mmCIF file of C-alpha atoms in Angstrom:
data_model
loop_
_atom_site.group_PDB
_atom_site.id
_atom_site.type_symbol
_atom_site.label_atom_id
_atom_site.label_comp_id
_atom_site.label_asym_id
_atom_site.label_seq_id
_atom_site.Cartn_x
_atom_site.Cartn_y
_atom_site.Cartn_z
ATOM 1 C CA MET L 1 0.305 0.161 -0.218
ATOM 2 C CA CYS L 2 1.497 3.401 -1.076
ATOM 3 C CA ASN L 3 1.882 5.717 1.886
ATOM 4 C CA VAL L 4 1.901 8.791 -0.632
ATOM 5 C CA CYS L 5 -1.254 8.215 -2.524
ATOM 6 C CA GLY L 6 -2.790 5.181 -0.344
ATOM 7 C CA CYS L 7 -3.334 3.480 -3.470
ATOM 8 C CA GLY L 8 -5.323 -0.236 -2.950
ATOM 9 C CA ALA L 9 -3.698 -3.390 -1.197
ATOM 10 C CA GLY L 10 -4.972 -7.192 -1.891
ATOM 11 C CA GLU L 11 -5.336 -6.751 -5.662
ATOM 12 C CA THR L 12 -1.755 -7.421 -6.601
ATOM 13 C CA LEU L 13 -0.760 -9.838 -8.772
ATOM 14 C CA ILE L 14 2.474 -11.949 -9.334
ATOM 15 C CA GLY L 15 2.593 -14.288 -12.609
ATOM 16 C CA GLY L 16 -1.624 -14.445 -12.262
ATOM 17 C CA HIS L 17 -1.497 -15.623 -8.617
ATOM 18 C CA ALA L 18 -2.720 -13.365 -5.537
ATOM 19 C CA LEU L 19 -0.399 -11.591 -2.995
ATOM 20 C CA LYS L 20 -1.831 -10.374 0.355
ATOM 21 C CA GLN L 21 -1.084 -7.246 1.637
ATOM 22 C CA ALA L 22 -2.000 -5.381 5.332
ATOM 23 C CA ARG L 23 -4.657 -2.349 5.121
ATOM 24 C CA LYS L 24 -4.110 0.819 6.151
ATOM 25 C CA PRO L 25 -5.262 2.366 8.798
ATOM 26 C CA ALA L 26 -7.450 5.800 9.393
ATOM 27 C CA GLY L 27 -7.067 8.858 10.937
ATOM 28 C CA GLN L 28 -7.563 12.259 10.812
ATOM 29 C CA VAL L 29 -6.887 15.108 8.133
ATOM 30 C CA GLN L 30 -4.715 18.211 8.308
ATOM 31 C CA TYR L 31 -3.455 20.260 5.601
ATOM 32 C CA ARG L 32 -2.318 23.452 5.179
ATOM 33 C CA VAL L 33 -3.581 26.141 2.795
ATOM 34 C CA HIS L 34 -0.556 29.138 0.650
ATOM 35 C CA ASP L 35 -0.904 32.557 2.390
ATOM 36 C CA LYS L 36 -3.652 33.659 -0.095
ATOM 37 C CA THR L 37 -2.290 36.877 0.707
ATOM 38 C CA ALA L 38 1.117 36.497 -0.722
ATOM 39 C CA ILE L 39 2.590 39.503 -2.309
ATOM 40 C CA HIS L 40 4.906 39.368 -5.654
ATOM 41 C CA THR L 41 5.578 41.235 -8.462
ATOM 42 C CA HIS L 42 6.263 40.266 -12.193
ATOM 43 C CA ASP L 43 8.089 41.695 -15.102
ATOM 44 C CA HIS L 44 5.016 43.064 -16.886
ATOM 45 C CA ASP L 45 5.038 46.776 -18.696
ATOM 46 C CA HIS L 46 2.768 47.980 -15.764
ATOM 47 C CA ASP L 47 2.598 47.964 -11.849
ATOM 48 C CA HIS L 48 0.705 45.510 -10.106
ATOM 49 C CA VAL L 49 0.356 42.857 -7.682
ATOM 50 C CA HIS L 50 -0.903 39.327 -7.887
ATOM 51 C CA THR L 51 -2.967 37.477 -5.220
ATOM 52 C CA HIS L 52 -3.166 33.763 -5.304
ATOM 53 C CA ASP L 53 -5.534 30.832 -4.473
ATOM 54 C CA ALA L 54 -3.204 27.428 -4.737
ATOM 55 C CA ILE L 55 -3.741 25.321 -2.297
ATOM 56 C CA ASP L 56 -0.520 23.461 -1.510
ATOM 57 C CA PHE L 57 -1.571 19.719 0.615
ATOM 58 C CA GLY L 58 2.126 18.683 0.436
ATOM 59 C CA ALA L 59 3.066 21.115 2.561
ATOM 60 C CA GLY L 60 2.945 19.667 5.635
ATOM 61 C CA PRO L 61 5.578 17.225 7.501
ATOM 62 C CA ALA L 62 4.482 13.999 5.801
ATOM 63 C CA GLY L 63 4.599 16.012 2.491
ATOM 64 C CA ALA L 64 1.243 14.786 1.548
ATOM 65 C CA HIS L 65 -1.846 14.245 1.934
ATOM 66 C CA ALA L 66 -4.628 11.625 2.846
ATOM 67 C CA PRO L 67 -8.349 12.265 3.962
ATOM 68 C CA GLY L 68 -9.205 11.266 7.667
ATOM 69 C CA MET L 69 -5.466 11.368 8.682
ATOM 70 C CA SER L 70 -3.371 13.374 10.598
ATOM 71 C CA GLN L 71 0.319 14.599 8.863
ATOM 72 C CA ALA L 72 1.759 12.710 12.374
ATOM 73 C CA ARG L 73 0.061 10.092 11.528
ATOM 74 C CA MET L 74 1.187 9.545 8.293
ATOM 75 C CA VAL L 75 4.610 10.077 8.955
ATOM 76 C CA LYS L 76 4.875 6.772 11.584
ATOM 77 C CA ILE L 77 2.930 4.785 8.746
ATOM 78 C CA GLU L 78 5.089 6.076 5.776
ATOM 79 C CA ARG L 79 8.030 4.910 8.406
ATOM 80 C CA ASP L 80 6.821 1.857 9.340
ATOM 81 C CA ILE L 81 5.993 0.559 5.633
ATOM 82 C CA LEU L 82 9.578 1.976 4.185
ATOM 83 C CA SER L 83 10.936 0.340 7.086
ATOM 84 C CA LYS L 84 9.326 -2.768 5.716
ATOM 85 C CA ASN L 85 10.428 -2.234 2.647
ATOM 86 C CA ASP L 86 13.631 -1.697 3.313
ATOM 87 C CA SER L 87 14.358 -4.805 4.957
ATOM 88 C CA TYR L 88 13.040 -6.874 1.915
ATOM 89 C CA ALA L 89 14.956 -4.449 -0.333
ATOM 90 C CA GLU L 90 18.261 -5.598 1.782
ATOM 91 C CA GLU L 91 17.375 -9.232 1.198
ATOM 92 C CA ASN L 92 16.987 -8.714 -2.296
ATOM 93 C CA ARG L 93 20.214 -7.190 -2.522
ATOM 94 C CA GLY L 94 21.963 -9.765 -0.550
ATOM 95 C CA TYR L 95 20.963 -12.138 -2.979
ATOM 96 C CA LEU L 96 21.618 -10.200 -6.180
ATOM 97 C CA ASP L 97 24.598 -9.469 -4.738
ATOM 98 C CA ALA L 98 25.647 -13.027 -4.032
ATOM 99 C CA HIS L 99 25.037 -14.219 -7.421
ATOM 100 C CA GLY L 100 26.163 -11.672 -9.509
ATOM 101 C CA ILE L 101 23.422 -10.193 -11.027
ATOM 102 C CA PHE L 102 22.913 -6.158 -11.940
ATOM 103 C CA ALA L 103 19.591 -4.954 -11.539
ATOM 104 C CA LEU L 104 18.262 -1.647 -12.764
ATOM 105 C CA ASN L 105 14.778 -0.165 -11.412
ATOM 106 C CA LEU L 106 13.432 1.096 -14.795
ATOM 107 C CA VAL L 107 11.104 4.506 -13.663
ATOM 108 C CA SER L 108 9.146 7.241 -15.595
ATOM 109 C CA SER L 109 5.470 8.489 -16.760
ATOM 110 C CA PRO L 110 3.116 6.481 -18.778
ATOM 111 C CA GLY L 111 3.879 6.688 -22.400
ATOM 112 C CA SER L 112 7.780 7.400 -22.054
ATOM 113 C CA GLY L 113 8.581 4.357 -24.511
ATOM 114 C CA LYS L 114 10.249 2.617 -21.925
ATOM 115 C CA THR L 115 8.664 -0.732 -22.847
ATOM 116 C CA THR L 116 9.918 -0.297 -26.388
ATOM 117 C CA LEU L 117 13.125 0.854 -25.484
ATOM 118 C CA LEU L 118 13.348 -2.083 -23.044
ATOM 119 C CA VAL L 119 12.598 -4.698 -26.172
ATOM 120 C CA LYS L 120 15.188 -2.533 -28.125
ATOM 121 C CA THR L 121 17.840 -3.221 -25.127
ATOM 122 C CA ILE L 122 16.989 -6.923 -24.906
ATOM 123 C CA GLU L 123 17.556 -7.287 -28.637
ATOM 124 C CA ALA L 124 20.669 -5.607 -28.957
ATOM 125 C CA LEU L 125 21.722 -7.411 -25.695
ATOM 126 C CA HIS L 126 20.904 -11.456 -27.226
ATOM 127 C CA GLY L 127 23.012 -13.749 -26.700
ATOM 128 C CA GLU L 128 25.389 -11.499 -25.428
ATOM 129 C CA LEU L 129 24.190 -11.425 -21.897
ATOM 130 C CA ARG L 130 21.782 -13.752 -19.539
ATOM 131 C CA LEU L 131 18.816 -11.652 -18.154
ATOM 132 C CA ALA L 132 15.575 -11.720 -17.422
ATOM 133 C CA VAL L 133 12.484 -8.675 -16.626
ATOM 134 C CA ILE L 134 10.310 -8.116 -14.171
ATOM 135 C CA GLU L 135 7.167 -6.290 -15.224
ATOM 136 C CA GLY L 136 4.809 -3.816 -13.150
ATOM 137 C CA ASP L 137 1.852 -2.649 -14.218
ATOM 138 C CA GLN L 138 -1.752 -2.172 -12.891
ATOM 139 C CA GLN L 139 -3.679 -4.059 -15.437
ATOM 140 C CA THR L 140 -2.846 -6.851 -17.972
ATOM 141 C CA ASP L 141 0.593 -8.651 -18.817
ATOM 142 C CA ASN L 142 0.379 -6.805 -22.239
ATOM 143 C CA ASP L 143 4.367 -5.645 -21.231
ATOM 144 C CA ALA L 144 5.145 -9.120 -20.110
ATOM 145 C CA ALA L 145 4.392 -10.705 -23.430
ATOM 146 C CA ARG L 146 6.118 -8.031 -25.998
ATOM 147 C CA ILE L 147 9.106 -8.667 -23.380
ATOM 148 C CA ARG L 148 8.692 -12.639 -23.958
ATOM 149 C CA ALA L 149 8.171 -12.041 -28.008
ATOM 150 C CA THR L 150 11.866 -11.210 -27.335
ATOM 151 C CA GLY L 151 12.888 -14.824 -26.502
ATOM 152 C CA ALA L 152 13.905 -13.370 -22.504
ATOM 153 C CA PRO L 153 12.250 -14.781 -19.976
ATOM 154 C CA ALA L 154 9.353 -12.154 -18.414
ATOM 155 C CA LEU L 155 7.219 -11.958 -15.160
ATOM 156 C CA GLN L 156 4.144 -9.692 -15.232
ATOM 157 C CA ILE L 157 3.066 -8.634 -11.750
ATOM 158 C CA ASN L 158 -0.327 -6.706 -11.613
ATOM 159 C CA THR L 159 -0.281 -4.078 -9.007
ATOM 160 C CA GLY L 160 -4.140 -3.408 -9.044
ATOM 161 C CA LYS L 161 -4.504 -0.322 -7.750
ATOM 162 C CA GLY L 162 -1.737 -0.045 -6.475
ATOM 163 C CA CYS L 163 0.996 2.468 -8.244
ATOM 164 C CA HIS L 164 4.579 1.459 -7.962
ATOM 165 C CA LEU L 165 6.330 -1.850 -7.121
ATOM 166 C CA ASP L 166 7.780 -2.700 -3.561
ATOM 167 C CA ALA L 167 10.639 -5.156 -2.842
ATOM 168 C CA TYR L 168 8.303 -7.953 -1.718
ATOM 169 C CA MET L 169 6.619 -8.036 -4.790
ATOM 170 C CA VAL L 170 10.126 -8.303 -6.625
ATOM 171 C CA GLY L 171 11.521 -10.660 -4.388
ATOM 172 C CA ARG L 172 8.476 -12.921 -4.965
ATOM 173 C CA ALA L 173 8.940 -12.760 -8.510
ATOM 174 C CA MET L 174 12.486 -12.908 -8.133
ATOM 175 C CA GLN L 175 12.056 -16.546 -6.780
ATOM 176 C CA GLN L 176 9.708 -17.492 -9.580
ATOM 177 C CA LEU L 177 12.310 -16.245 -12.463
ATOM 178 C CA LYS L 178 15.081 -18.431 -11.199
ATOM 179 C CA LEU L 179 17.437 -16.109 -11.998
ATOM 180 C CA ASP L 180 20.946 -16.722 -13.702
ATOM 181 C CA ASP L 181 24.156 -16.297 -11.951
ATOM 182 C CA ASP L 182 26.167 -13.120 -13.466
ATOM 183 C CA SER L 183 23.379 -12.229 -15.169
ATOM 184 C CA LEU L 184 21.085 -8.955 -16.141
ATOM 185 C CA LEU L 185 17.696 -8.057 -13.961
ATOM 186 C CA LEU L 186 15.419 -5.277 -15.508
ATOM 187 C CA ILE L 187 12.715 -4.456 -13.375
ATOM 188 C CA GLU L 188 9.640 -2.118 -15.428
ATOM 189 C CA ASN L 189 8.138 -0.032 -13.123
ATOM 190 C CA VAL L 190 4.692 1.372 -12.859
ATOM 191 C CA GLY L 191 4.323 4.519 -14.899
ATOM 192 C CA ASN L 192 4.481 6.834 -12.364
ATOM 193 C CA LEU L 193 7.174 9.871 -11.381
ATOM 194 C CA VAL L 194 5.863 10.025 -7.766
ATOM 195 C CA CYS L 195 5.635 6.770 -5.420
ATOM 196 C CA PRO L 196 8.655 4.678 -7.262
ATOM 197 C CA ALA L 197 10.479 6.874 -6.002
ATOM 198 C CA SER L 198 10.545 6.196 -2.349
ATOM 199 C CA PHE L 199 10.311 2.485 -2.607
ATOM 200 C CA ASP L 200 14.319 0.352 -2.947
ATOM 201 C CA LEU L 201 13.567 -2.815 -4.331
ATOM 202 C CA GLY L 202 17.087 -3.869 -4.284
ATOM 203 C CA GLU L 203 18.119 -2.759 -7.611
ATOM 204 C CA ALA L 204 21.786 -1.602 -8.361
ATOM 205 C CA HIS L 205 20.432 1.559 -9.889
ATOM 206 C CA LYS L 206 17.072 3.557 -10.420
ATOM 207 C CA VAL L 207 17.422 5.019 -14.161
ATOM 208 C CA ALA L 208 14.829 7.673 -15.046
ATOM 209 C CA ILE L 209 13.319 7.709 -18.596
ATOM 210 C CA LEU L 210 11.731 11.009 -19.897
ATOM 211 C CA SER L 211 10.477 11.827 -22.951
ATOM 212 C CA VAL L 212 10.896 14.595 -25.343
ATOM 213 C CA THR L 213 7.110 14.284 -25.696
ATOM 214 C CA GLU L 214 6.643 15.265 -21.946
ATOM 215 C CA GLY L 215 7.606 19.032 -20.192
ATOM 216 C CA GLU L 216 11.182 20.104 -19.590
ATOM 217 C CA ASP L 217 10.081 21.203 -16.264
ATOM 218 C CA LYS L 218 9.280 17.302 -14.903
ATOM 219 C CA PRO L 219 12.593 17.159 -13.523
ATOM 220 C CA LEU L 220 11.079 20.061 -11.079
ATOM 221 C CA LYS L 221 7.814 19.080 -10.777
ATOM 222 C CA TYR L 222 8.752 15.153 -9.408
ATOM 223 C CA PRO L 223 11.789 16.453 -7.924
ATOM 224 C CA ASP L 224 12.102 12.773 -6.012
ATOM 225 C CA MET L 225 12.625 10.661 -8.319
ATOM 226 C CA PHE L 226 15.562 12.188 -10.455
ATOM 227 C CA ARG L 227 16.844 12.725 -6.666
ATOM 228 C CA ALA L 228 16.582 8.932 -6.196
ATOM 229 C CA ALA L 229 18.089 8.134 -10.054
ATOM 230 C CA ASP L 230 21.503 7.293 -11.429
ATOM 231 C CA LEU L 231 20.879 7.835 -14.368
ATOM 232 C CA MET L 232 18.673 9.486 -16.935
ATOM 233 C CA LEU L 233 17.829 7.906 -20.411
ATOM 234 C CA LEU L 234 16.512 11.474 -22.473
ATOM 235 C CA ASN L 235 14.048 9.377 -24.679
ATOM 236 C CA LYS L 236 12.573 9.659 -28.013
ATOM 237 C CA CYS L 237 15.309 12.174 -29.447
ATOM 238 C CA ASP L 238 14.808 11.358 -33.223
ATOM 239 C CA LEU L 239 10.970 13.684 -32.271
ATOM 240 C CA LEU L 240 13.033 16.650 -31.451
ATOM 241 C CA PRO L 241 13.194 18.038 -34.904
ATOM 242 C CA TYR L 242 9.325 17.994 -34.813
ATOM 243 C CA LEU L 243 8.995 19.739 -31.245
ATOM 244 C CA THR L 244 9.948 22.807 -29.256
ATOM 245 C CA PHE L 245 11.575 20.035 -26.577
ATOM 246 C CA ASP L 246 14.272 21.894 -25.240
ATOM 247 C CA ALA L 247 16.799 19.427 -24.470
ATOM 248 C CA ASP L 248 19.695 20.719 -23.074
ATOM 249 C CA LEU L 249 17.026 22.459 -21.135
ATOM 250 C CA ALA L 250 15.802 19.072 -19.611
ATOM 251 C CA GLU L 251 19.177 17.930 -18.391
ATOM 252 C CA ALA L 252 19.802 21.349 -16.910
ATOM 253 C CA ASN L 253 16.323 20.946 -14.861
ATOM 254 C CA ALA L 254 17.476 17.314 -13.833
ATOM 255 C CA ARG L 255 21.239 17.947 -12.746
ATOM 256 C CA ARG L 256 19.373 21.063 -10.793
ATOM 257 C CA VAL L 257 17.833 18.291 -8.255
ATOM 258 C CA ASN L 258 20.310 15.529 -9.175
ATOM 259 C CA PRO L 259 24.272 17.223 -9.858
ATOM 260 C CA ASN L 260 25.400 13.889 -10.071
ATOM 261 C CA ILE L 261 22.601 12.059 -12.249
ATOM 262 C CA GLN L 262 24.042 11.056 -15.724
ATOM 263 C CA VAL L 263 22.283 11.718 -18.766
ATOM 264 C CA ILE L 264 22.241 9.656 -22.052
ATOM 265 C CA ARG L 265 19.932 10.663 -25.294
ATOM 266 C CA THR L 266 17.907 7.722 -26.542
ATOM 267 C CA SER L 267 15.947 7.131 -29.492
ATOM 268 C CA ALA L 268 14.440 3.658 -29.660
ATOM 269 C CA THR L 269 13.378 4.118 -33.731
ATOM 270 C CA SER L 270 16.790 5.634 -34.946
ATOM 271 C CA GLY L 271 19.201 4.139 -32.529
ATOM 272 C CA GLU L 272 20.558 7.029 -31.189
ATOM 273 C CA GLY L 273 22.243 6.869 -27.706
ATOM 274 C CA MET L 274 21.927 2.655 -27.682
ATOM 275 C CA ASP L 275 25.530 1.824 -27.825
ATOM 276 C CA GLU L 276 26.444 4.653 -24.981
ATOM 277 C CA TRP L 277 23.120 3.177 -22.868
ATOM 278 C CA LEU L 278 24.697 -0.482 -23.657
ATOM 279 C CA ARG L 279 27.937 0.284 -22.537
ATOM 280 C CA TRP L 280 26.792 1.793 -19.227
ATOM 281 C CA ILE L 281 24.756 -1.377 -18.818
ATOM 282 C CA LYS L 282 27.075 -3.817 -19.810
ATOM 283 C CA ALA L 283 30.080 -2.327 -17.160
ATOM 284 C CA GLY L 284 27.403 -2.783 -14.539
ATOM 285 C CA CYS L 285 27.385 -6.479 -15.282
ATOM 286 C CA ARG L 286 31.036 -6.447 -14.812
ATOM 287 C CA LYS L 287 31.085 -4.595 -11.953
ATOM 288 C CA ALA L 288 28.468 -6.745 -10.669
ATOM 289 C CA VAL L 289 30.547 -10.604 -11.268
ATOM 290 C CA ALA L 290 33.667 -8.719 -10.337
ATOM 291 C CA ALA L 291 31.856 -8.019 -6.762
ATOM 292 C CA ARG L 292 30.534 -11.209 -6.302
ATOM 293 C CA GLN L 293 33.851 -12.948 -7.168
ATOM 294 C CA VAL L 294 35.355 -10.822 -4.316
ATOM 295 C CA VAL L 295 32.581 -12.289 -1.949
#
C-alpha cells in the first residue's frame, strides 16, 4: 500500500497469483493552505500585484495528504512501511550481490517509451548477456508479452490499484523467475513519477526515463524521482526536430535536483544513444560479477 497516494491493497498479482497486503489505518486530516495574501511582482509593463488561491497539500511534515489522516499519523505509517520495505530490499540486494546479478529499476511516467526501449535493449543484448525482466503494471500482461516475444523470460506483476512495485513483490517475482548467476535483471516499474521514488527494490540503480514529448520541467515537478535516479535516459530524441522541447534545459533541470545524475539521449527508433546505454549496462554487469567474485 502506498504511503503517498494511498493506493489499494489486496489486488496484486504475480504471474496471475494473488499477493496479500496489509490495510492502512484511518485517522484525521490536516493540510495547509497557501497564504492567499502573499504578494509578489512580475516583469510586466505595468505596475500591479497578484494574489493566488493555490492550496499546497504537500506542505506538512508528511509532504502529502490523505483524507481522514493526520500528518503525524502519515509520517509514522510511511516510516513503518518504508522500514519493512527496506528490510525486503536488503534481502533482495543480498541475493543479487551474492549471485553477481546487476539489477536496474526503470521508472518513468506512462508513455515515455519505456517498454519499447526495453525491447530494443534486450534485442541488442541477445546472446551476449543472460537476462530476465520483471514487469510492473496495474492491469494486463501486455508488456510482459512484448518482452517474451524477444525470447527473454519475463514475469508480470499486476498491482491492481497500486501505483508502484515494492521490494516484497519483486522478491517473490525473483524467486519465480529463478535468475541465472552473473546475469542482468531489468525491472520495469509502474508508470508513475511519484511513488516508485520512495521504494528501494534492492536494485543497483534507478534509471529515470523522460521522453521529449513531455515537459522539460518534469525533473522540477517530480524531483524525488530524479533525485533517486543515477541515470536519466532522455528518450524519443528522434522527435526533437518536430517539437519545441529544449533538451539542454531538460538536462539542466535534472541536474538542478541531482547534480550527479548521468544523462544519455536515446531513441529506440533511430538507435541514437543505444550504444552508450548498452555500454553502461555491460559495465554494471562486469562490476556486479567482479564484486561477487570478491565475496
